[in-house]
Amino acid sequence: MSVAAFKIANKLLTGQGAVEQLASELPRLKIENPLIVTDAILIKSGTVEHVLKQLGERAYGIFDGVEPEPEIAIVEACAKVYRAGGHDGLIGVGGGSAIDIAKAVAGYVGHDGALEELFGVDQVKRKGPPLIAIPTTAGTGSEVTNVSILSDKKAQLKKGIVSDYLLPDVALVSPLMTLTCPRSVTAASGVDALVHAVESYLSVNASPITDALAIGAIKLIAKALPKAYANPADLAAREDMATASLMAGMAFGNAGVGAVHALAYPLGGRFNIAHGISNALLLPYVMAWNKLACVERMAEIATAMGVQTHGLSDKAAADLAVEAMAELCASVDIPKGMRSFGVPEEAIPTMAEEASKIDRLMRNNPRRLTAGDIEQIYRAAY
């Protein structure tokens, strides 16, 4: 008999007043001198100030060196600040990049070797300092997953540290923290959440629990993302997106993601394309390729997207799911085609070979893909 595990952050606090609960969570976790891990833009926008107000007279430090698609060196720099400041806990404030850095530091500061030794699955051997995640985007779901994704510039690839020890102790998820999110980031992170939901629903590891979360997230995103993009001050849409991102994070954190992410890693690693955009560029084409192995589930995705599927065959409905994904990406002005980002066509065979070797993700995909298959998908998306 098989046994399924379900992993999320130890404690979730959601809603508009979630961040105000930070003051009570710090003593519970015995954090007296936290390091805030964030970026300079969020400090300038005043978003981090709301977090700092909750600290009272408590000592704290700030590391604001997080950058999009963060590199290994940023983890090392942040860990140095953590150790030098005598900190006893981490608070990741930002999008997936900031939270992933905080998670990586939590796993790294108690490790005696090189950071690179932690890449892969279950290489972190012990629980690090307590970690609180406060997302400012609705997309990555990093606040509830056990993965930290970093860019290895030497290898021109994205690599993951995967360990249950990276699961945050507390996630504080408030739509108010996303109000300063630029429209372009709202779009890219929102599509990222959509990809998480879709891939977890189609994953070979899907379960009734992850299915419910994934389909629920797809329904919310299909309605709320265009509204949040069109009117960034629409708090109801922002709250729906924050909820959907959380649900999608819980779904893919347990069922896993597949070929969309595997193909996006070389694309983002080589050409510095934002993760959400990389996913969006590939989503419809990977879905079309996967359709043969999961046509019924894709038909269900079409229905969740709001497509009228009554009386249609599963194949016809699945085709409409692919179209609906492309239309949603276009509605939030996601550029179409890898060529629009300056990706040279001659890079495709190398990227295909690299993607085919990302077994951690490929084994979750409903259809087995060869390097040749992947090359065809890249060319269709070019």
mmCIF file with all atom_site columns, C-alpha atoms in Angstrom, residues 86-283:
data_model
loop_
_atom_site.group_PDB
_atom_site.id
_atom_site.type_symbol
_atom_site.label_atom_id
_atom_site.label_alt_id
_atom_site.label_comp_id
_atom_site.label_asym_id
_atom_site.label_entity_id
_atom_site.label_seq_id
_atom_site.pdbx_PDB_ins_code
_atom_site.Cartn_x
_atom_site.Cartn_y
_atom_site.Cartn_z
_atom_site.occupancy
_atom_site.B_iso_or_equiv
_atom_site.pdbx_formal_charge
_atom_site.auth_seq_id
_atom_site.auth_comp_id
_atom_site.auth_asym_id
_atom_site.auth_atom_id
_atom_site.pdbx_PDB_model_num
ATOM 1   C CA . GLY A 1 86  ? 24.440  37.265 15.868  1.00 0.00 ? 86  GLY A CA 1
ATOM 2   C CA . HIS A 1 87  ? 20.954  36.701 14.504  1.00 0.00 ? 87  HIS A CA 1
ATOM 3   C CA . ASP A 1 88  ? 18.707  33.910 15.726  1.00 0.00 ? 88  ASP A CA 1
ATOM 4   C CA . GLY A 1 89  ? 15.997  33.821 13.076  1.00 0.00 ? 89  GLY A CA 1
ATOM 5   C CA . LEU A 1 90  ? 15.113  34.845 9.517   1.00 0.00 ? 90  LEU A CA 1
ATOM 6   C CA . ILE A 1 91  ? 12.178  36.777 8.083   1.00 0.00 ? 91  ILE A CA 1
ATOM 7   C CA . GLY A 1 92  ? 11.902  36.588 4.304   1.00 0.00 ? 92  GLY A CA 1
ATOM 8   C CA . VAL A 1 93  ? 9.961   39.586 2.967   1.00 0.00 ? 93  VAL A CA 1
ATOM 9   C CA . GLY A 1 94  ? 9.408   39.707 -0.765  1.00 0.00 ? 94  GLY A CA 1
ATOM 10  C CA . GLY A 1 95  ? 8.661   37.547 -3.746  1.00 0.00 ? 95  GLY A CA 1
ATOM 11  C CA . GLY A 1 96  ? 10.000  34.078 -4.324  1.00 0.00 ? 96  GLY A CA 1
ATOM 12  C CA . SER A 1 97  ? 13.558  35.365 -4.647  1.00 0.00 ? 97  SER A CA 1
ATOM 13  C CA . ALA A 1 98  ? 13.692  36.832 -1.120  1.00 0.00 ? 98  ALA A CA 1
ATOM 14  C CA . ILE A 1 99  ? 11.926  33.898 0.489   1.00 0.00 ? 99  ILE A CA 1
ATOM 15  C CA . ASP A 1 100 ? 14.107  31.401 -1.387  1.00 0.00 ? 100 ASP A CA 1
ATOM 16  C CA . ILE A 1 101 ? 17.247  33.200 -0.202  1.00 0.00 ? 101 ILE A CA 1
ATOM 17  C CA . ALA A 1 102 ? 15.982  33.149 3.388   1.00 0.00 ? 102 ALA A CA 1
ATOM 18  C CA . LYS A 1 103 ? 15.202  29.432 3.086   1.00 0.00 ? 103 LYS A CA 1
ATOM 19  C CA . ALA A 1 104 ? 18.622  28.683 1.587   1.00 0.00 ? 104 ALA A CA 1
ATOM 20  C CA . VAL A 1 105 ? 20.366  30.631 4.353   1.00 0.00 ? 105 VAL A CA 1
ATOM 21  C CA . ALA A 1 106 ? 18.350  28.748 6.973   1.00 0.00 ? 106 ALA A CA 1
ATOM 22  C CA . GLY A 1 107 ? 19.664  25.506 5.519   1.00 0.00 ? 107 GLY A CA 1
ATOM 23  C CA . TYR A 1 108 ? 23.194  26.775 4.944   1.00 0.00 ? 108 TYR A CA 1
ATOM 24  C CA . VAL A 1 109 ? 24.248  28.551 8.148   1.00 0.00 ? 109 VAL A CA 1
ATOM 25  C CA . GLY A 1 110 ? 24.476  25.292 10.062  1.00 0.00 ? 110 GLY A CA 1
ATOM 26  C CA . HIS A 1 111 ? 26.289  23.455 7.268   1.00 0.00 ? 111 HIS A CA 1
ATOM 27  C CA . ASP A 1 112 ? 30.046  22.967 7.505   1.00 0.00 ? 112 ASP A CA 1
ATOM 28  C CA . GLY A 1 113 ? 30.738  22.579 3.778   1.00 0.00 ? 113 GLY A CA 1
ATOM 29  C CA . ALA A 1 114 ? 30.126  24.489 0.560   1.00 0.00 ? 114 ALA A CA 1
ATOM 30  C CA . LEU A 1 115 ? 26.657  25.682 -0.398  1.00 0.00 ? 115 LEU A CA 1
ATOM 31  C CA . GLU A 1 116 ? 26.828  23.609 -3.589  1.00 0.00 ? 116 GLU A CA 1
ATOM 32  C CA . GLU A 1 117 ? 26.789  20.457 -1.448  1.00 0.00 ? 117 GLU A CA 1
ATOM 33  C CA . LEU A 1 118 ? 23.177  21.196 -0.535  1.00 0.00 ? 118 LEU A CA 1
ATOM 34  C CA . PHE A 1 119 ? 21.801  21.098 -4.091  1.00 0.00 ? 119 PHE A CA 1
ATOM 35  C CA . GLY A 1 120 ? 19.534  18.161 -4.747  1.00 0.00 ? 120 GLY A CA 1
ATOM 36  C CA . VAL A 1 121 ? 17.090  16.327 -2.515  1.00 0.00 ? 121 VAL A CA 1
ATOM 37  C CA . ASP A 1 122 ? 17.530  15.908 1.249   1.00 0.00 ? 122 ASP A CA 1
ATOM 38  C CA . GLN A 1 123 ? 21.109  17.194 1.409   1.00 0.00 ? 123 GLN A CA 1
ATOM 39  C CA . VAL A 1 124 ? 20.293  19.557 4.304   1.00 0.00 ? 124 VAL A CA 1
ATOM 40  C CA . LYS A 1 125 ? 20.932  17.379 7.343   1.00 0.00 ? 125 LYS A CA 1
ATOM 41  C CA . ARG A 1 126 ? 19.468  19.413 10.210  1.00 0.00 ? 126 ARG A CA 1
ATOM 42  C CA . LYS A 1 127 ? 16.915  22.097 11.031  1.00 0.00 ? 127 LYS A CA 1
ATOM 43  C CA . GLY A 1 128 ? 18.352  25.588 10.836  1.00 0.00 ? 128 GLY A CA 1
ATOM 44  C CA . PRO A 1 129 ? 17.207  28.796 12.557  1.00 0.00 ? 129 PRO A CA 1
ATOM 45  C CA . PRO A 1 130 ? 13.487  29.560 12.697  1.00 0.00 ? 130 PRO A CA 1
ATOM 46  C CA . LEU A 1 131 ? 12.103  31.054 9.501   1.00 0.00 ? 131 LEU A CA 1
ATOM 47  C CA . ILE A 1 132 ? 9.097   33.288 8.837   1.00 0.00 ? 132 ILE A CA 1
ATOM 48  C CA . ALA A 1 133 ? 7.950   33.978 5.263   1.00 0.00 ? 133 ALA A CA 1
ATOM 49  C CA . ILE A 1 134 ? 5.985   37.087 4.278   1.00 0.00 ? 134 ILE A CA 1
ATOM 50  C CA . PRO A 1 135 ? 5.230   37.123 0.525   1.00 0.00 ? 135 PRO A CA 1
ATOM 51  C CA . THR A 1 136 ? 4.772   40.418 -1.322  1.00 0.00 ? 136 THR A CA 1
ATOM 52  C CA . THR A 1 137 ? 3.788   38.801 -4.616  1.00 0.00 ? 137 THR A CA 1
ATOM 53  C CA . ALA A 1 138 ? 1.056   36.307 -5.457  1.00 0.00 ? 138 ALA A CA 1
ATOM 54  C CA . GLY A 1 139 ? 2.868   33.716 -7.476  1.00 0.00 ? 139 GLY A CA 1
ATOM 55  C CA . THR A 1 140 ? 5.709   31.530 -6.292  1.00 0.00 ? 140 THR A CA 1
ATOM 56  C CA . GLY A 1 141 ? 4.120   29.852 -3.297  1.00 0.00 ? 141 GLY A CA 1
ATOM 57  C CA . SER A 1 142 ? 7.607   29.701 -1.779  1.00 0.00 ? 142 SER A CA 1
ATOM 58  C CA . GLU A 1 143 ? 6.135   30.477 1.642   1.00 0.00 ? 143 GLU A CA 1
ATOM 59  C CA . VAL A 1 144 ? 4.719   26.922 1.853   1.00 0.00 ? 144 VAL A CA 1
ATOM 60  C CA . THR A 1 145 ? 7.235   24.794 -0.076  1.00 0.00 ? 145 THR A CA 1
ATOM 61  C CA . ASN A 1 146 ? 10.441  22.970 0.810   1.00 0.00 ? 146 ASN A CA 1
ATOM 62  C CA . VAL A 1 147 ? 12.406  24.188 -2.219  1.00 0.00 ? 147 VAL A CA 1
ATOM 63  C CA . SER A 1 148 ? 14.863  27.039 -2.771  1.00 0.00 ? 148 SER A CA 1
ATOM 64  C CA . ILE A 1 149 ? 15.732  27.754 -6.413  1.00 0.00 ? 149 ILE A CA 1
ATOM 65  C CA . LEU A 1 150 ? 19.024  29.496 -7.203  1.00 0.00 ? 150 LEU A CA 1
ATOM 66  C CA . SER A 1 151 ? 20.832  30.480 -10.392 1.00 0.00 ? 151 SER A CA 1
ATOM 67  C CA . ASP A 1 152 ? 24.183  28.856 -11.050 1.00 0.00 ? 152 ASP A CA 1
ATOM 68  C CA . LYS A 1 153 ? 25.743  31.353 -13.444 1.00 0.00 ? 153 LYS A CA 1
ATOM 69  C CA . LYS A 1 154 ? 28.747  29.146 -14.172 1.00 0.00 ? 154 LYS A CA 1
ATOM 70  C CA . ALA A 1 155 ? 26.574  26.269 -15.292 1.00 0.00 ? 155 ALA A CA 1
ATOM 71  C CA . GLN A 1 156 ? 23.939  28.647 -16.740 1.00 0.00 ? 156 GLN A CA 1
ATOM 72  C CA . LEU A 1 157 ? 21.267  26.633 -14.976 1.00 0.00 ? 157 LEU A CA 1
ATOM 73  C CA . LYS A 1 158 ? 18.838  26.963 -12.119 1.00 0.00 ? 158 LYS A CA 1
ATOM 74  C CA . LYS A 1 159 ? 19.342  24.502 -9.297  1.00 0.00 ? 159 LYS A CA 1
ATOM 75  C CA . GLY A 1 160 ? 17.232  23.534 -6.325  1.00 0.00 ? 160 GLY A CA 1
ATOM 76  C CA . ILE A 1 161 ? 17.846  22.816 -2.673  1.00 0.00 ? 161 ILE A CA 1
ATOM 77  C CA . VAL A 1 162 ? 15.026  20.481 -1.666  1.00 0.00 ? 162 VAL A CA 1
ATOM 78  C CA . SER A 1 163 ? 14.563  19.623 1.994   1.00 0.00 ? 163 SER A CA 1
ATOM 79  C CA . ASP A 1 164 ? 11.739  19.525 4.507   1.00 0.00 ? 164 ASP A CA 1
ATOM 80  C CA . TYR A 1 165 ? 14.056  21.527 6.773   1.00 0.00 ? 165 TYR A CA 1
ATOM 81  C CA . LEU A 1 166 ? 13.434  24.501 4.441   1.00 0.00 ? 166 LEU A CA 1
ATOM 82  C CA . LEU A 1 167 ? 9.703   24.593 5.158   1.00 0.00 ? 167 LEU A CA 1
ATOM 83  C CA . PRO A 1 168 ? 8.998   27.935 6.879   1.00 0.00 ? 168 PRO A CA 1
ATOM 84  C CA . ASP A 1 169 ? 7.916   27.798 10.502  1.00 0.00 ? 169 ASP A CA 1
ATOM 85  C CA . VAL A 1 170 ? 5.295   30.464 9.820   1.00 0.00 ? 170 VAL A CA 1
ATOM 86  C CA . ALA A 1 171 ? 3.853   31.973 6.647   1.00 0.00 ? 171 ALA A CA 1
ATOM 87  C CA . LEU A 1 172 ? 2.077   35.327 6.983   1.00 0.00 ? 172 LEU A CA 1
ATOM 88  C CA . VAL A 1 173 ? 0.044   35.886 3.815   1.00 0.00 ? 173 VAL A CA 1
ATOM 89  C CA . SER A 1 174 ? -1.703  39.244 3.475   1.00 0.00 ? 174 SER A CA 1
ATOM 90  C CA . PRO A 1 175 ? -3.047  40.790 0.240   1.00 0.00 ? 175 PRO A CA 1
ATOM 91  C CA . LEU A 1 176 ? -2.064  44.198 1.627   1.00 0.00 ? 176 LEU A CA 1
ATOM 92  C CA . MET A 1 177 ? 1.592   43.261 1.145   1.00 0.00 ? 177 MET A CA 1
ATOM 93  C CA . THR A 1 178 ? 1.037   42.837 -2.615  1.00 0.00 ? 178 THR A CA 1
ATOM 94  C CA . LEU A 1 179 ? -0.479  46.268 -3.289  1.00 0.00 ? 179 LEU A CA 1
ATOM 95  C CA . THR A 1 180 ? 2.887   47.795 -4.237  1.00 0.00 ? 180 THR A CA 1
ATOM 96  C CA . CYS A 1 181 ? 3.628   44.966 -6.670  1.00 0.00 ? 181 CYS A CA 1
ATOM 97  C CA . PRO A 1 182 ? 4.231   46.394 -10.193 1.00 0.00 ? 182 PRO A CA 1
ATOM 98  C CA . ARG A 1 183 ? 1.774   45.334 -12.890 1.00 0.00 ? 183 ARG A CA 1
ATOM 99  C CA . SER A 1 184 ? 4.451   43.422 -14.800 1.00 0.00 ? 184 SER A CA 1
ATOM 100 C CA . VAL A 1 185 ? 5.349   41.438 -11.673 1.00 0.00 ? 185 VAL A CA 1
ATOM 101 C CA . THR A 1 186 ? 1.656   40.876 -10.917 1.00 0.00 ? 186 THR A CA 1
ATOM 102 C CA . ALA A 1 187 ? 1.331   39.311 -14.368 1.00 0.00 ? 187 ALA A CA 1
ATOM 103 C CA . ALA A 1 188 ? 4.496   37.205 -14.275 1.00 0.00 ? 188 ALA A CA 1
ATOM 104 C CA . SER A 1 189 ? 3.993   35.943 -10.719 1.00 0.00 ? 189 SER A CA 1
ATOM 105 C CA . GLY A 1 190 ? 0.296   35.304 -11.332 1.00 0.00 ? 190 GLY A CA 1
ATOM 106 C CA . VAL A 1 191 ? 1.038   33.130 -14.353 1.00 0.00 ? 191 VAL A CA 1
ATOM 107 C CA . ASP A 1 192 ? 3.716   31.384 -12.293 1.00 0.00 ? 192 ASP A CA 1
ATOM 108 C CA . ALA A 1 193 ? 1.033   30.443 -9.759  1.00 0.00 ? 193 ALA A CA 1
ATOM 109 C CA . LEU A 1 194 ? -1.181  29.241 -12.607 1.00 0.00 ? 194 LEU A CA 1
ATOM 110 C CA . VAL A 1 195 ? 1.607   26.999 -13.910 1.00 0.00 ? 195 VAL A CA 1
ATOM 111 C CA . HIS A 1 196 ? 2.102   25.571 -10.412 1.00 0.00 ? 196 HIS A CA 1
ATOM 112 C CA . ALA A 1 197 ? -1.589  24.700 -10.237 1.00 0.00 ? 197 ALA A CA 1
ATOM 113 C CA . VAL A 1 198 ? -1.754  23.228 -13.733 1.00 0.00 ? 198 VAL A CA 1
ATOM 114 C CA . GLU A 1 199 ? 1.409   21.163 -13.420 1.00 0.00 ? 199 GLU A CA 1
ATOM 115 C CA . SER A 1 200 ? 0.473   19.802 -10.002 1.00 0.00 ? 200 SER A CA 1
ATOM 116 C CA . TYR A 1 201 ? -2.962  18.818 -11.336 1.00 0.00 ? 201 TYR A CA 1
ATOM 117 C CA . LEU A 1 202 ? -1.354  16.956 -14.243 1.00 0.00 ? 202 LEU A CA 1
ATOM 118 C CA . SER A 1 203 ? 1.469   15.483 -12.153 1.00 0.00 ? 203 SER A CA 1
ATOM 119 C CA . VAL A 1 204 ? 1.771   11.711 -11.830 1.00 0.00 ? 204 VAL A CA 1
ATOM 120 C CA . ASN A 1 205 ? 1.980   12.358 -8.065  1.00 0.00 ? 205 ASN A CA 1
ATOM 121 C CA . ALA A 1 206 ? -1.354  14.180 -7.845  1.00 0.00 ? 206 ALA A CA 1
ATOM 122 C CA . SER A 1 207 ? -3.685  13.207 -5.017  1.00 0.00 ? 207 SER A CA 1
ATOM 123 C CA . PRO A 1 208 ? -7.265  14.134 -4.088  1.00 0.00 ? 208 PRO A CA 1
ATOM 124 C CA . ILE A 1 209 ? -5.857  16.768 -1.711  1.00 0.00 ? 209 ILE A CA 1
ATOM 125 C CA . THR A 1 210 ? -3.544  18.404 -4.265  1.00 0.00 ? 210 THR A CA 1
ATOM 126 C CA . ASP A 1 211 ? -6.251  18.121 -6.935  1.00 0.00 ? 211 ASP A CA 1
ATOM 127 C CA . ALA A 1 212 ? -8.704  20.155 -4.863  1.00 0.00 ? 212 ALA A CA 1
ATOM 128 C CA . LEU A 1 213 ? -6.097  22.825 -4.157  1.00 0.00 ? 213 LEU A CA 1
ATOM 129 C CA . ALA A 1 214 ? -4.916  22.977 -7.778  1.00 0.00 ? 214 ALA A CA 1
ATOM 130 C CA . ILE A 1 215 ? -8.377  23.217 -9.352  1.00 0.00 ? 215 ILE A CA 1
ATOM 131 C CA . GLY A 1 216 ? -9.419  25.779 -6.753  1.00 0.00 ? 216 GLY A CA 1
ATOM 132 C CA . ALA A 1 217 ? -6.352  27.867 -7.555  1.00 0.00 ? 217 ALA A CA 1
ATOM 133 C CA . ILE A 1 218 ? -6.981  27.676 -11.304 1.00 0.00 ? 218 ILE A CA 1
ATOM 134 C CA . LYS A 1 219 ? -10.557 28.901 -10.841 1.00 0.00 ? 219 LYS A CA 1
ATOM 135 C CA . LEU A 1 220 ? -9.436  31.842 -8.717  1.00 0.00 ? 220 LEU A CA 1
ATOM 136 C CA . ILE A 1 221 ? -6.560  32.865 -10.988 1.00 0.00 ? 221 ILE A CA 1
ATOM 137 C CA . ALA A 1 222 ? -8.639  32.747 -14.174 1.00 0.00 ? 222 ALA A CA 1
ATOM 138 C CA . LYS A 1 223 ? -11.003 35.327 -12.669 1.00 0.00 ? 223 LYS A CA 1
ATOM 139 C CA . ALA A 1 224 ? -8.735  37.380 -10.425 1.00 0.00 ? 224 ALA A CA 1
ATOM 140 C CA . LEU A 1 225 ? -5.478  37.785 -12.350 1.00 0.00 ? 225 LEU A CA 1
ATOM 141 C CA . PRO A 1 226 ? -6.892  39.984 -15.149 1.00 0.00 ? 226 PRO A CA 1
ATOM 142 C CA . LYS A 1 227 ? -8.627  42.132 -12.520 1.00 0.00 ? 227 LYS A CA 1
ATOM 143 C CA . ALA A 1 228 ? -5.501  42.523 -10.368 1.00 0.00 ? 228 ALA A CA 1
ATOM 144 C CA . TYR A 1 229 ? -3.506  43.380 -13.484 1.00 0.00 ? 229 TYR A CA 1
ATOM 145 C CA . ALA A 1 230 ? -6.059  45.894 -14.790 1.00 0.00 ? 230 ALA A CA 1
ATOM 146 C CA . ASN A 1 231 ? -6.532  47.558 -11.387 1.00 0.00 ? 231 ASN A CA 1
ATOM 147 C CA . PRO A 1 232 ? -3.651  46.966 -8.954  1.00 0.00 ? 232 PRO A CA 1
ATOM 148 C CA . ALA A 1 233 ? -5.679  48.581 -6.135  1.00 0.00 ? 233 ALA A CA 1
ATOM 149 C CA . ASP A 1 234 ? -8.464  45.974 -6.426  1.00 0.00 ? 234 ASP A CA 1
ATOM 150 C CA . LEU A 1 235 ? -8.035  44.459 -2.970  1.00 0.00 ? 235 LEU A CA 1
ATOM 151 C CA . ALA A 1 236 ? -10.571 41.685 -3.560  1.00 0.00 ? 236 ALA A CA 1
ATOM 152 C CA . ALA A 1 237 ? -8.658  40.528 -6.631  1.00 0.00 ? 237 ALA A CA 1
ATOM 153 C CA . ARG A 1 238 ? -5.374  40.818 -4.729  1.00 0.00 ? 238 ARG A CA 1
ATOM 154 C CA . GLU A 1 239 ? -6.784  38.686 -1.909  1.00 0.00 ? 239 GLU A CA 1
ATOM 155 C CA . ASP A 1 240 ? -8.011  36.044 -4.356  1.00 0.00 ? 240 ASP A CA 1
ATOM 156 C CA . MET A 1 241 ? -4.569  35.959 -5.977  1.00 0.00 ? 241 MET A CA 1
ATOM 157 C CA . ALA A 1 242 ? -2.804  35.661 -2.610  1.00 0.00 ? 242 ALA A CA 1
ATOM 158 C CA . THR A 1 243 ? -5.093  32.760 -1.737  1.00 0.00 ? 243 THR A CA 1
ATOM 159 C CA . ALA A 1 244 ? -4.653  31.118 -5.131  1.00 0.00 ? 244 ALA A CA 1
ATOM 160 C CA . SER A 1 245 ? -0.881  31.395 -4.952  1.00 0.00 ? 245 SER A CA 1
ATOM 161 C CA . LEU A 1 246 ? -0.920  29.795 -1.509  1.00 0.00 ? 246 LEU A CA 1
ATOM 162 C CA . MET A 1 247 ? -3.170  26.972 -2.711  1.00 0.00 ? 247 MET A CA 1
ATOM 163 C CA . ALA A 1 248 ? -1.052  26.367 -5.807  1.00 0.00 ? 248 ALA A CA 1
ATOM 164 C CA . GLY A 1 249 ? 2.063   26.351 -3.630  1.00 0.00 ? 249 GLY A CA 1
ATOM 165 C CA . MET A 1 250 ? 0.576   23.702 -1.362  1.00 0.00 ? 250 MET A CA 1
ATOM 166 C CA . ALA A 1 251 ? -0.443  21.663 -4.417  1.00 0.00 ? 251 ALA A CA 1
ATOM 167 C CA . PHE A 1 252 ? 2.881   21.682 -6.218  1.00 0.00 ? 252 PHE A CA 1
ATOM 168 C CA . GLY A 1 253 ? 4.842   21.454 -2.987  1.00 0.00 ? 253 GLY A CA 1
ATOM 169 C CA . ASN A 1 254 ? 3.410   17.950 -2.675  1.00 0.00 ? 254 ASN A CA 1
ATOM 170 C CA . ALA A 1 255 ? 2.523   16.778 -6.194  1.00 0.00 ? 255 ALA A CA 1
ATOM 171 C CA . GLY A 1 256 ? 5.498   18.470 -7.861  1.00 0.00 ? 256 GLY A CA 1
ATOM 172 C CA . VAL A 1 257 ? 5.810   20.355 -11.126 1.00 0.00 ? 257 VAL A CA 1
ATOM 173 C CA . GLY A 1 258 ? 6.855   18.945 -14.475 1.00 0.00 ? 258 GLY A CA 1
ATOM 174 C CA . ALA A 1 259 ? 8.097   19.741 -17.944 1.00 0.00 ? 259 ALA A CA 1
ATOM 175 C CA . VAL A 1 260 ? 7.102   23.414 -18.024 1.00 0.00 ? 260 VAL A CA 1
ATOM 176 C CA . HIS A 1 261 ? 9.459   24.130 -15.144 1.00 0.00 ? 261 HIS A CA 1
ATOM 177 C CA . ALA A 1 262 ? 12.155  21.793 -16.455 1.00 0.00 ? 262 ALA A CA 1
ATOM 178 C CA . LEU A 1 263 ? 12.182  23.587 -19.811 1.00 0.00 ? 263 LEU A CA 1
ATOM 179 C CA . ALA A 1 264 ? 12.012  26.992 -18.114 1.00 0.00 ? 264 ALA A CA 1
ATOM 180 C CA . TYR A 1 265 ? 15.169  26.402 -16.056 1.00 0.00 ? 265 TYR A CA 1
ATOM 181 C CA . PRO A 1 266 ? 17.695  26.455 -18.951 1.00 0.00 ? 266 PRO A CA 1
ATOM 182 C CA . LEU A 1 267 ? 15.775  29.322 -20.552 1.00 0.00 ? 267 LEU A CA 1
ATOM 183 C CA . GLY A 1 268 ? 15.935  31.448 -17.421 1.00 0.00 ? 268 GLY A CA 1
ATOM 184 C CA . GLY A 1 269 ? 19.428  30.332 -16.451 1.00 0.00 ? 269 GLY A CA 1
ATOM 185 C CA . ARG A 1 270 ? 20.994  31.156 -19.800 1.00 0.00 ? 270 ARG A CA 1
ATOM 186 C CA . PHE A 1 271 ? 19.107  34.288 -20.767 1.00 0.00 ? 271 PHE A CA 1
ATOM 187 C CA . ASN A 1 272 ? 18.071  35.841 -17.429 1.00 0.00 ? 272 ASN A CA 1
ATOM 188 C CA . ILE A 1 273 ? 14.368  35.645 -18.248 1.00 0.00 ? 273 ILE A CA 1
ATOM 189 C CA . ALA A 1 274 ? 12.191  35.958 -15.148 1.00 0.00 ? 274 ALA A CA 1
ATOM 190 C CA . HIS A 1 275 ? 10.934  32.613 -13.905 1.00 0.00 ? 275 HIS A CA 1
ATOM 191 C CA . GLY A 1 276 ? 7.252   33.446 -14.314 1.00 0.00 ? 276 GLY A CA 1
ATOM 192 C CA . ILE A 1 277 ? 7.807   34.689 -17.856 1.00 0.00 ? 277 ILE A CA 1
ATOM 193 C CA . SER A 1 278 ? 9.832   31.588 -18.772 1.00 0.00 ? 278 SER A CA 1
ATOM 194 C CA . ASN A 1 279 ? 6.971   29.424 -17.548 1.00 0.00 ? 279 ASN A CA 1
ATOM 195 C CA . ALA A 1 280 ? 4.390   31.482 -19.421 1.00 0.00 ? 280 ALA A CA 1
ATOM 196 C CA . LEU A 1 281 ? 6.322   31.226 -22.696 1.00 0.00 ? 281 LEU A CA 1
ATOM 197 C CA . LEU A 1 282 ? 6.254   27.438 -22.494 1.00 0.00 ? 282 LEU A CA 1
ATOM 198 C CA . LEU A 1 283 ? 2.969   26.613 -20.763 1.00 0.00 ? 283 LEU A CA 1
#
